[in-house]
PDB file of C-alpha atoms in Angstrom:
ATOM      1  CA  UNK A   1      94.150  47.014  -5.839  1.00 51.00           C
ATOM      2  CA  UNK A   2      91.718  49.362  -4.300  1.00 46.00           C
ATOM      3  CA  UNK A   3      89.132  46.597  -4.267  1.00 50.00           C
ATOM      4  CA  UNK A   4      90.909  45.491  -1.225  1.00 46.00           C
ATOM      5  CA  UNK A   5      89.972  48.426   0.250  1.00 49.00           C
ATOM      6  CA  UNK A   6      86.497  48.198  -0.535  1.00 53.00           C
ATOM      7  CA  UNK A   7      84.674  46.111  -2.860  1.00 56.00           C
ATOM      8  CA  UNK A   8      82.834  49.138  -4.193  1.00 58.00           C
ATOM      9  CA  UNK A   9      85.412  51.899  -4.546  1.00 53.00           C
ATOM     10  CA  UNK A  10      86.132  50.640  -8.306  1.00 58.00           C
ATOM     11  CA  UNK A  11      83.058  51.229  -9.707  1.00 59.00           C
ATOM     12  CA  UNK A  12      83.275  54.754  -7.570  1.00 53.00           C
ATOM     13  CA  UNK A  13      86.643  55.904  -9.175  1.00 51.00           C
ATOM     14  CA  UNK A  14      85.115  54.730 -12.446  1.00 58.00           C
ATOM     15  CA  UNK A  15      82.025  56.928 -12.095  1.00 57.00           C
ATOM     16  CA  UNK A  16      83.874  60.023 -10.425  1.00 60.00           C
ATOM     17  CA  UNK A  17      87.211  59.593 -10.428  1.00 62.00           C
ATOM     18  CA  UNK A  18      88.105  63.281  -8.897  1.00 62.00           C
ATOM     19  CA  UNK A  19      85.480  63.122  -5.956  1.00 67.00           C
ATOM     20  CA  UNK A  20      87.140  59.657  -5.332  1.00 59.00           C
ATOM     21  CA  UNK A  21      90.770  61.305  -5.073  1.00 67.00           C
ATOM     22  CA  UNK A  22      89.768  64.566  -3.073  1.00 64.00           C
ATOM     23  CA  UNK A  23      87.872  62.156  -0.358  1.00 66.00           C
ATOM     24  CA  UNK A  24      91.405  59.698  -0.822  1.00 67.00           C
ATOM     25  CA  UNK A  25      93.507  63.254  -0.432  1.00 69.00           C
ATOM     26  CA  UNK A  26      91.734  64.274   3.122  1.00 64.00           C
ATOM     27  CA  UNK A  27      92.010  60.719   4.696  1.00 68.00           C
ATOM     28  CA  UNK A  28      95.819  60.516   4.163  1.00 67.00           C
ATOM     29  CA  UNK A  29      95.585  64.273   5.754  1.00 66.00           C
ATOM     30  CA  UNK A  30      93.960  62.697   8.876  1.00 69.00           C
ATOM     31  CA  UNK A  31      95.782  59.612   8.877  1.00 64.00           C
ATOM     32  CA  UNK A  32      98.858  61.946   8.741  1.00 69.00           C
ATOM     33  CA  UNK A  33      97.703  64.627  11.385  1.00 65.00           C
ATOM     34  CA  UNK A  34      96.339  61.371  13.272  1.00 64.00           C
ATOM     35  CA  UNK A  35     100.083  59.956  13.479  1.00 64.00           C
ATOM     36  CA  UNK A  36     101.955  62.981  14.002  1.00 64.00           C
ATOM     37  CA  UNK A  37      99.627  63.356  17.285  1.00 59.00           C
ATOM     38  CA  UNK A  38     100.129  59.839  18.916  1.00 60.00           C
ATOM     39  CA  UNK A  39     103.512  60.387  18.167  1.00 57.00           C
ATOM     40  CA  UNK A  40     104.132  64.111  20.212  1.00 56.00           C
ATOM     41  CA  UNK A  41     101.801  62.115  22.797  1.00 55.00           C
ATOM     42  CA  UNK A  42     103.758  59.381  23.362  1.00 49.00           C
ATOM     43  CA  UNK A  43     106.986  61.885  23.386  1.00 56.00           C
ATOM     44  CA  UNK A  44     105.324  63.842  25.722  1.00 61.00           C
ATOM     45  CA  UNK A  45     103.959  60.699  28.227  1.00 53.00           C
ATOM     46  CA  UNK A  46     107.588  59.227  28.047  1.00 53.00           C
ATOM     47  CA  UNK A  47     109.214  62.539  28.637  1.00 59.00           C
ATOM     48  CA  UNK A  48     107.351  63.140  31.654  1.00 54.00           C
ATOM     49  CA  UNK A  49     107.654  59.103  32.565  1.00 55.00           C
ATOM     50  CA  UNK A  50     111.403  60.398  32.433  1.00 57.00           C
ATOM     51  CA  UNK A  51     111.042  63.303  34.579  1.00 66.00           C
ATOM     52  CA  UNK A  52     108.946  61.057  37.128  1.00 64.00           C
ATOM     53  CA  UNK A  53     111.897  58.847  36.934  1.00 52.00           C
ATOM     54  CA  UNK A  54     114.414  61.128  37.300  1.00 58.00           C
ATOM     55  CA  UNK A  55     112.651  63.206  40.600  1.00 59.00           C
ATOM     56  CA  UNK A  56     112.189  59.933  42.351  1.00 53.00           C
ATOM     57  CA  UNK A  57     115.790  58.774  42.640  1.00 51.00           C
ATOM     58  CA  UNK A  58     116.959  61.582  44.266  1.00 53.00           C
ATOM     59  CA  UNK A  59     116.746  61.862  47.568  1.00 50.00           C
ATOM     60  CA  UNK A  60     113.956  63.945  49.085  1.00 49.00           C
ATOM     61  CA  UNK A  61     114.641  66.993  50.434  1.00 49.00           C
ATOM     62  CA  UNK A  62     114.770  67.179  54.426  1.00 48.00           C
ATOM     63  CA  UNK A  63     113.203  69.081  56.908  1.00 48.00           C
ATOM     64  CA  UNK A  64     115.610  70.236  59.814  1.00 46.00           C
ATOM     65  CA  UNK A  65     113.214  71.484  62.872  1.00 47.00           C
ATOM     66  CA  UNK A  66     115.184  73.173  65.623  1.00 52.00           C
ATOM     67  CA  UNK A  67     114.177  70.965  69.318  1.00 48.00           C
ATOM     68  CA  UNK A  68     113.558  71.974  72.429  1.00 52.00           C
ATOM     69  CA  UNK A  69     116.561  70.976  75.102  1.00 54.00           C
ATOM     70  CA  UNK A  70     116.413  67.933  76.394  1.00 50.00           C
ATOM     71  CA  UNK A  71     113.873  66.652  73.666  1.00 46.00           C
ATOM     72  CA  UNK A  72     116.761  65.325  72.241  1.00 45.00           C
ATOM     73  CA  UNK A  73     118.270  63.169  74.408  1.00 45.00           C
ATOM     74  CA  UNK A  74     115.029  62.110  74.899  1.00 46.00           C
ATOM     75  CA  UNK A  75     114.159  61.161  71.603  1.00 44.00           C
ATOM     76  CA  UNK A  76     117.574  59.053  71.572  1.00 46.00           C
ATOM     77  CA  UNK A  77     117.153  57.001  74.438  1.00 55.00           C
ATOM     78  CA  UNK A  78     113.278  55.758  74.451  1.00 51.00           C
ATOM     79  CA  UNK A  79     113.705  54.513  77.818  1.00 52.00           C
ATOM     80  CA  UNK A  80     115.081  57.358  79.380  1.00 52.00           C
ATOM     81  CA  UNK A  81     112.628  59.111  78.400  1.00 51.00           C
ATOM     82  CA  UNK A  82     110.234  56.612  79.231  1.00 50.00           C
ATOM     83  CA  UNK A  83     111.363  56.030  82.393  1.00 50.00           C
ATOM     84  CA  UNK A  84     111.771  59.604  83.553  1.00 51.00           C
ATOM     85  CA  UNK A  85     107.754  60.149  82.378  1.00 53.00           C
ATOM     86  CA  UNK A  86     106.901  57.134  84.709  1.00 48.00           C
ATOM     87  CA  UNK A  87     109.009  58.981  87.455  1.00 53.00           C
ATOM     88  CA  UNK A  88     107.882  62.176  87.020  1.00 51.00           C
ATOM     89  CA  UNK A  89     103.968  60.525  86.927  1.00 53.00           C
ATOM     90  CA  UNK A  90     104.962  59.451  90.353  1.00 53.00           C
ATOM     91  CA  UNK A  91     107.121  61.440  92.274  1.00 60.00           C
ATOM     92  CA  UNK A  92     104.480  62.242  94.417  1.00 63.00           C
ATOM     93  CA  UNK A  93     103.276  58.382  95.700  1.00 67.00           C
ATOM     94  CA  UNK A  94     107.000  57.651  96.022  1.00 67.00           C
ATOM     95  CA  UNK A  95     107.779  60.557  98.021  1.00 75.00           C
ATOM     96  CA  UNK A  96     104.990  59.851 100.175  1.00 80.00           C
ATOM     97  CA  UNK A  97     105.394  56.079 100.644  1.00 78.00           C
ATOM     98  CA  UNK A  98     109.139  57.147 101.530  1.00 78.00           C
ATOM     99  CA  UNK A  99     108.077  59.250 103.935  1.00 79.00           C
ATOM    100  CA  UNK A 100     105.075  56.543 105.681  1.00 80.00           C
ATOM    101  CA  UNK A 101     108.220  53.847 105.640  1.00 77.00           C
ATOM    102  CA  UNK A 102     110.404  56.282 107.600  1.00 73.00           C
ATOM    103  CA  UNK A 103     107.826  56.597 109.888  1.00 75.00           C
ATOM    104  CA  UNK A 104     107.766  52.951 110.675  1.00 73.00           C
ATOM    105  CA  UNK A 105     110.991  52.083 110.773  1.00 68.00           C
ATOM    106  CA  UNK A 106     111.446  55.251 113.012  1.00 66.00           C
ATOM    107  CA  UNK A 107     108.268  53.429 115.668  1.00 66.00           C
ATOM    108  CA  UNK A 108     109.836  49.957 115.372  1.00 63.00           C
ATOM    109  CA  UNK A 109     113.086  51.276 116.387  1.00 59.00           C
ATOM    110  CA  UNK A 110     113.783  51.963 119.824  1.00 60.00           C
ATOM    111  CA  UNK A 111     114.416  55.597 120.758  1.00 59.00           C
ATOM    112  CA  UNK A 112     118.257  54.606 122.568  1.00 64.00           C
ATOM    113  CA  UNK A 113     120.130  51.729 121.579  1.00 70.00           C
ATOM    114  CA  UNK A 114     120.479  49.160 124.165  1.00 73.00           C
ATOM    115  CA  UNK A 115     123.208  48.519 126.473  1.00 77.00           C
ATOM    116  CA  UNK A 116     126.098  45.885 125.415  1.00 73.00           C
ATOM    117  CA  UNK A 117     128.997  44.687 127.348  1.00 78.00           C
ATOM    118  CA  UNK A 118     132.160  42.370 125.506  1.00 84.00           C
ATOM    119  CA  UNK A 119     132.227  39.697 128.252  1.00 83.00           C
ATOM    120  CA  UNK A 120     136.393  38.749 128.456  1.00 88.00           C
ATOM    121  CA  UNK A 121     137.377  36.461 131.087  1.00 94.00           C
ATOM    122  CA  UNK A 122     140.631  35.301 131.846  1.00 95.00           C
ATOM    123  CA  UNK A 123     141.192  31.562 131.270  1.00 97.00           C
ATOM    124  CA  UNK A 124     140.908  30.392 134.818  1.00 98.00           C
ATOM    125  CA  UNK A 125     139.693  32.332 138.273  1.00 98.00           C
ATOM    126  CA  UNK A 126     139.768  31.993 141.953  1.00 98.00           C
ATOM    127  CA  UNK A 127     136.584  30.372 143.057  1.00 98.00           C
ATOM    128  CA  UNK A 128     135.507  32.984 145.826  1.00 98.00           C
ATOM    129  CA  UNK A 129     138.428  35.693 144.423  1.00 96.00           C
ATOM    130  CA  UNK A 130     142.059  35.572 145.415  1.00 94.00           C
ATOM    131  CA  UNK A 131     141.412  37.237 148.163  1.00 94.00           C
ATOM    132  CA  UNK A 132     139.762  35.043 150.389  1.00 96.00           C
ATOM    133  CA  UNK A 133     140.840  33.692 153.248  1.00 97.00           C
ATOM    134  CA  UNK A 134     141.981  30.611 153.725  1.00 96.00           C
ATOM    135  CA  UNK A 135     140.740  28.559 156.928  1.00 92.00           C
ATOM    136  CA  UNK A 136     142.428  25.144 156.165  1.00 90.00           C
ATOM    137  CA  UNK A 137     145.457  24.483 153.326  1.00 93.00           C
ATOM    138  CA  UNK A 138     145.732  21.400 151.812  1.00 94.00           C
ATOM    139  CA  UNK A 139     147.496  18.729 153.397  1.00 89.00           C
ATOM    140  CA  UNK A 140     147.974  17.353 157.057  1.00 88.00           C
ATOM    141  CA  UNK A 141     146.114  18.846 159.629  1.00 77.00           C
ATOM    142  CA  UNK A 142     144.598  18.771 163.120  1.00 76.00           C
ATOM    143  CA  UNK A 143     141.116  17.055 163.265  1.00 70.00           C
ATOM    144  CA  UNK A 144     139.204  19.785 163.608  1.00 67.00           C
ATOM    145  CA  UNK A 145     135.742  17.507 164.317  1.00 69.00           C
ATOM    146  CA  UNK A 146     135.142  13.796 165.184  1.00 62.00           C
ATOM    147  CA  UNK A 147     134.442  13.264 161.189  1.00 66.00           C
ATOM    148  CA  UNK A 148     136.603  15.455 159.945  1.00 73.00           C
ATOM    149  CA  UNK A 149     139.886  14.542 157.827  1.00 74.00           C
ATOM    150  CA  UNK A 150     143.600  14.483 159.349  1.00 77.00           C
ATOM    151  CA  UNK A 151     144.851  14.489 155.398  1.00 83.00           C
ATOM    152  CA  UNK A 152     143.156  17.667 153.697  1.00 89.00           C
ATOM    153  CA  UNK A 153     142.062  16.851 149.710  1.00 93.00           C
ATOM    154  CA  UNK A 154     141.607  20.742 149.168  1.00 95.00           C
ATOM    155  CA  UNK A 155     141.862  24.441 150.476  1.00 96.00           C
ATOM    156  CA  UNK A 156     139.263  25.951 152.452  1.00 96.00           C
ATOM    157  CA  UNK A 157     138.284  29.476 151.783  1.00 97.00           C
ATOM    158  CA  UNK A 158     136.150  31.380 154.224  1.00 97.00           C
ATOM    159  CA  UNK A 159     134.553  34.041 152.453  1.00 97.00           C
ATOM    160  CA  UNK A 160     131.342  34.422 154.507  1.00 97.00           C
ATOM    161  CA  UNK A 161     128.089  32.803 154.081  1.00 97.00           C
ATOM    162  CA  UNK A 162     125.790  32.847 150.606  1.00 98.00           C
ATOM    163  CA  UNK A 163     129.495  34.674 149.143  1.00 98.00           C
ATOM    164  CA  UNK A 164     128.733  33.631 144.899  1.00 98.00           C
ATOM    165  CA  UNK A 165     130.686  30.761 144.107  1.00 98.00           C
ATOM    166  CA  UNK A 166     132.321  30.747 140.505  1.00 98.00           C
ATOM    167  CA  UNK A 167     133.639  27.642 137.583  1.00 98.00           C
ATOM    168  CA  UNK A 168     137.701  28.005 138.382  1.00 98.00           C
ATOM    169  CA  UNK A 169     137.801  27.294 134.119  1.00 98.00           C
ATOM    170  CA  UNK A 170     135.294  26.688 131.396  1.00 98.00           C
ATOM    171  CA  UNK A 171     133.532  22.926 131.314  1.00 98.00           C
ATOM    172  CA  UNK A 172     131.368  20.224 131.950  1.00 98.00           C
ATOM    173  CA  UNK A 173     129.466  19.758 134.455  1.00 98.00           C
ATOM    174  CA  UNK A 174     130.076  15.893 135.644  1.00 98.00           C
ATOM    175  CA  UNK A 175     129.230  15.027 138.762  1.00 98.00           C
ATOM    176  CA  UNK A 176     126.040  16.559 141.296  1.00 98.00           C
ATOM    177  CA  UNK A 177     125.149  15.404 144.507  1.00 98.00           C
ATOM    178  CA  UNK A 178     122.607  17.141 146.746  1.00 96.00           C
ATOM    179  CA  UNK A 179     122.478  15.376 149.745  1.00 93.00           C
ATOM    180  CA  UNK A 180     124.186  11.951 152.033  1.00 92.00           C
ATOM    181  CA  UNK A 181     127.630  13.013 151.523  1.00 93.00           C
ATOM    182  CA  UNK A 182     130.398  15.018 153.802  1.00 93.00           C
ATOM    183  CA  UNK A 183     131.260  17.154 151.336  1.00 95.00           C
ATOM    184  CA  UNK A 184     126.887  18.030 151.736  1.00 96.00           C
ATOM    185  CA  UNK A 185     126.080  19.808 148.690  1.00 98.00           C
ATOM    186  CA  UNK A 186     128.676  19.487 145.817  1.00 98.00           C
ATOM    187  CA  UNK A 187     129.556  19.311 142.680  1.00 98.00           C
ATOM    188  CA  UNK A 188     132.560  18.224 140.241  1.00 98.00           C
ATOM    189  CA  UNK A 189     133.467  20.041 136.930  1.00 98.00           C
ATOM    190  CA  UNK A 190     136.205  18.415 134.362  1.00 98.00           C
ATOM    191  CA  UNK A 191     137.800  20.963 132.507  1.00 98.00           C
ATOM    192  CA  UNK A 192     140.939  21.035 129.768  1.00 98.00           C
ATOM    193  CA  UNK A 193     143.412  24.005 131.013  1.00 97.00           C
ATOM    194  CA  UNK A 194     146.241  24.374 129.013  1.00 95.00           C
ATOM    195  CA  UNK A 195     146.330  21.207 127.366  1.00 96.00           C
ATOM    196  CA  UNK A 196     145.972  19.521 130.592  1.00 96.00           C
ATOM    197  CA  UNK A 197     142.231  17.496 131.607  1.00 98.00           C
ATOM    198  CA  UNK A 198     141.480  18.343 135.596  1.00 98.00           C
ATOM    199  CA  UNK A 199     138.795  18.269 137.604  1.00 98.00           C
ATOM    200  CA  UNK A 200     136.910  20.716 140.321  1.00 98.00           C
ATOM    201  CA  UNK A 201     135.298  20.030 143.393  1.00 98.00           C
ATOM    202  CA  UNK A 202     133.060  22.714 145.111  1.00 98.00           C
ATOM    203  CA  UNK A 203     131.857  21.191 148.493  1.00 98.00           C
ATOM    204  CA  UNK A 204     129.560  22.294 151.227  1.00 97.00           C
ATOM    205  CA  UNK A 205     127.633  24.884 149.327  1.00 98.00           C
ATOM    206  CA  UNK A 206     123.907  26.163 150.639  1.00 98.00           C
ATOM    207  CA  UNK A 207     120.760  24.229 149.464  1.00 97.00           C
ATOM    208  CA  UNK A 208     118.911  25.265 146.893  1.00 97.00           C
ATOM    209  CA  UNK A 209     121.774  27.230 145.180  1.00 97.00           C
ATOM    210  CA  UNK A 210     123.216  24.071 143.033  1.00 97.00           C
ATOM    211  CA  UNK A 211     120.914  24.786 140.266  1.00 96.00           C
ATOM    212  CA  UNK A 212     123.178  23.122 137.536  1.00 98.00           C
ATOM    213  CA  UNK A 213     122.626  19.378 135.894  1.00 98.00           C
ATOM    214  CA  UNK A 214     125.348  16.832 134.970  1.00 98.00           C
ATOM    215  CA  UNK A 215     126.648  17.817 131.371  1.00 98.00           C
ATOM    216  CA  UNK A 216     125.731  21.477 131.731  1.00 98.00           C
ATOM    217  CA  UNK A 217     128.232  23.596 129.837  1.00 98.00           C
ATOM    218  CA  UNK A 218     130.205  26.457 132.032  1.00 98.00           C
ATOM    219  CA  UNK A 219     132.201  29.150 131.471  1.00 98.00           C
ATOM    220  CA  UNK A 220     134.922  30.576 133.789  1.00 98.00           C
ATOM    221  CA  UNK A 221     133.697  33.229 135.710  1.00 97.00           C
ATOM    222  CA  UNK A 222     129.758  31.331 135.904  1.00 98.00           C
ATOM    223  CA  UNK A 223     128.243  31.017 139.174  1.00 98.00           C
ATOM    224  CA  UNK A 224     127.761  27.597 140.156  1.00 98.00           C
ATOM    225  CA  UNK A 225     126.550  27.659 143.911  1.00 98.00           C
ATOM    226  CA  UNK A 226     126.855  29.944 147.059  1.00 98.00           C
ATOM    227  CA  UNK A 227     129.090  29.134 150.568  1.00 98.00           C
ATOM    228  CA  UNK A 228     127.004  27.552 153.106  1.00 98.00           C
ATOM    229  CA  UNK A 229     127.745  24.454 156.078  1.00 96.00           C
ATOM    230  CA  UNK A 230     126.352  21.223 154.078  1.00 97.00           C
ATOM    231  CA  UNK A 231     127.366  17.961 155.179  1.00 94.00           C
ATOM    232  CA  UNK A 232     130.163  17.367 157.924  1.00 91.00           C
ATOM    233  CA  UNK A 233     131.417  21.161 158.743  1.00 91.00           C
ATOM    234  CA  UNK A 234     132.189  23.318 161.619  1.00 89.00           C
ATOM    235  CA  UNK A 235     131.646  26.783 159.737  1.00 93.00           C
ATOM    236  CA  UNK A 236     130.075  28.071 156.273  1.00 97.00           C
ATOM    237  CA  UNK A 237     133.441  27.678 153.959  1.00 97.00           C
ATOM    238  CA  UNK A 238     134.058  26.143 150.673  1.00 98.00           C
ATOM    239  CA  UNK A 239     136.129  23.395 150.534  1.00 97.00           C
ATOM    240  CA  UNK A 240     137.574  23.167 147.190  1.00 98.00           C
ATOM    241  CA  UNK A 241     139.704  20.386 145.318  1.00 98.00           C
ATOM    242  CA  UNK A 242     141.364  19.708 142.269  1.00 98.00           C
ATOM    243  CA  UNK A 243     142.175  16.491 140.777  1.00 98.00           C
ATOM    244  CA  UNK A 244     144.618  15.162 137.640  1.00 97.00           C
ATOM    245  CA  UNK A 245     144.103  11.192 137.293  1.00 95.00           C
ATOM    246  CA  UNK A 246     141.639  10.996 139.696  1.00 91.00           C
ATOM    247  CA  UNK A 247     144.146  12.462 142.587  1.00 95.00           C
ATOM    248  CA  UNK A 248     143.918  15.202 144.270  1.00 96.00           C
ATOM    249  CA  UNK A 249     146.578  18.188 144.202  1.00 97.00           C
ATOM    250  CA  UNK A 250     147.214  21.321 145.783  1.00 97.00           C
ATOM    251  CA  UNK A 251     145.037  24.120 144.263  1.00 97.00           C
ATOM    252  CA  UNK A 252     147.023  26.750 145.438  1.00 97.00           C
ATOM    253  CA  UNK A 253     150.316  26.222 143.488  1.00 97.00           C
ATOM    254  CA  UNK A 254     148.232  25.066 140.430  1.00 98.00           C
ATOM    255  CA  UNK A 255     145.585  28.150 140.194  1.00 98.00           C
ATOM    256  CA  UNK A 256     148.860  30.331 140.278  1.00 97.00           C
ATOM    257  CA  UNK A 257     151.222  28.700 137.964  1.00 97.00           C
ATOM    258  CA  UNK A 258     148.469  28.988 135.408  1.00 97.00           C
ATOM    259  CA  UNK A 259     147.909  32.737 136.036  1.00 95.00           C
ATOM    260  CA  UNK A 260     144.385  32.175 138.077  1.00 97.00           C
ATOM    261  CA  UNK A 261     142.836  35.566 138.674  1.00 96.00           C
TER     262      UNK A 261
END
């Protein structure tokens, strides 16, 4: 059998049998001390593979570092902090472009604020005020000139010459005529008052101060002429009519029964 070991070891044992066994003797020795130490190293490597093991499943220990106040918060919201970097970077440019835009809006706006009125007007008004008086009422009547009327259309106030003439109501503007009629210069106005269409007539006003076109807007209270002697007259008055139907009425009793001021 210990040809398989070596083809010559045989003859060797034959020739010196003892030799054979001593050298036989200290190779089992090594083979022995040989096994024993792969075997404490491979204790020893999976004993400390162990340990490895066992450190790195527990949790690692932390490190608690006291912060400065504020840091904190800061480190908790990102863009809070962020954002109050970026402000504190530019306090300075805001604060001065606050300061340039007060400066212009303080130029572009005026130093006193301007004057305002609320403009309320009653719903209708006396043409030349209620106080005017009257030189011919509506009606019969002497004839005052060869071309004047026996059957008055209106009511003839005599408030002095170039005296403002005003829109008895708010309307339009429908009839002007500057010239070739007795009524000389004159205009008619329709108006709605109360529910009711009418029409005014302001006759015999001064040149040049009918300024207003056919379907001009007007509001009670607006200027539409001044007194003057136009067309057949025998004194600067204003001779002024209202009409329902195309008829004429008497102003008088109509501007007060709808509370004409």
């Amino acid at each position: 059998m210990l040809h398989l070991l070596h083809p010559s070891l045989p003859r060797a044992v034959a020739l010196d049998p003892y030799r054979v066994r001593h050298h036989l003797l200290v190779a089992a020795a090594s083979v022995i001390t040989l096994t024993l130490l792969l075997g404490n190293g491979v204790s020893t490597a999976l004993a400390v593979a162990a340990e490895q093991a066992e450190q790195s499943s527990q949790p690692a220990p932390q490190l608690f570092v006291t912060a400065p106040e504020g840091a904190v918060a800061d480190a908790a919201d990102p863009a809070a902090a962020a954002a109050a970097s970026l402000s504190a970077t530019t306090d300075g440019a805001a604060d001065e472009a606050a300061a340039a835009e007060a400066d212009a809006l303080a130029a572009a706006v005026p130093s006193a604020r301007p004057e305002f009125t609320i403009d309320v007007r009653p719903p209708v008004m006396y043409p030349v005020g209620s106080g005017a008086p009257v030189g011919s009422p509506f009606g019969p009547r002497d004839q005052a000139c060869g071309a004047c009327s026996t059957q008055h259309q209106g009511v003839d106030w005599n408030p002095g010459r170039g005296t403002p003439i005003v829109a008895m109501a708010d309307g339009v503007v429908s009839k002007v005529v500057t010239s070739g009629s007795t009524l000389g210069v004159y205009l008619i106005i329709d108006h709605v008052v109360n529910g009711q269409a009418i029409s005014s007539v302001y006759g015999h006003m001064e040149n040049g101060s009918l300024t207003l076109r056919v379907g001009d807007e007007v509001r009670v209270g607006d200027q539409v002429g001044t007194v003057g002697s136009t067309g057949v007259t025998t004194a600067p008055h204003l001779h002024f009519e209202l009409r329902i139907g195309g008829g004429a009425i008497n102003p008088l009793p109509w501007l007060a029964a709808n509370g004409a001021q």
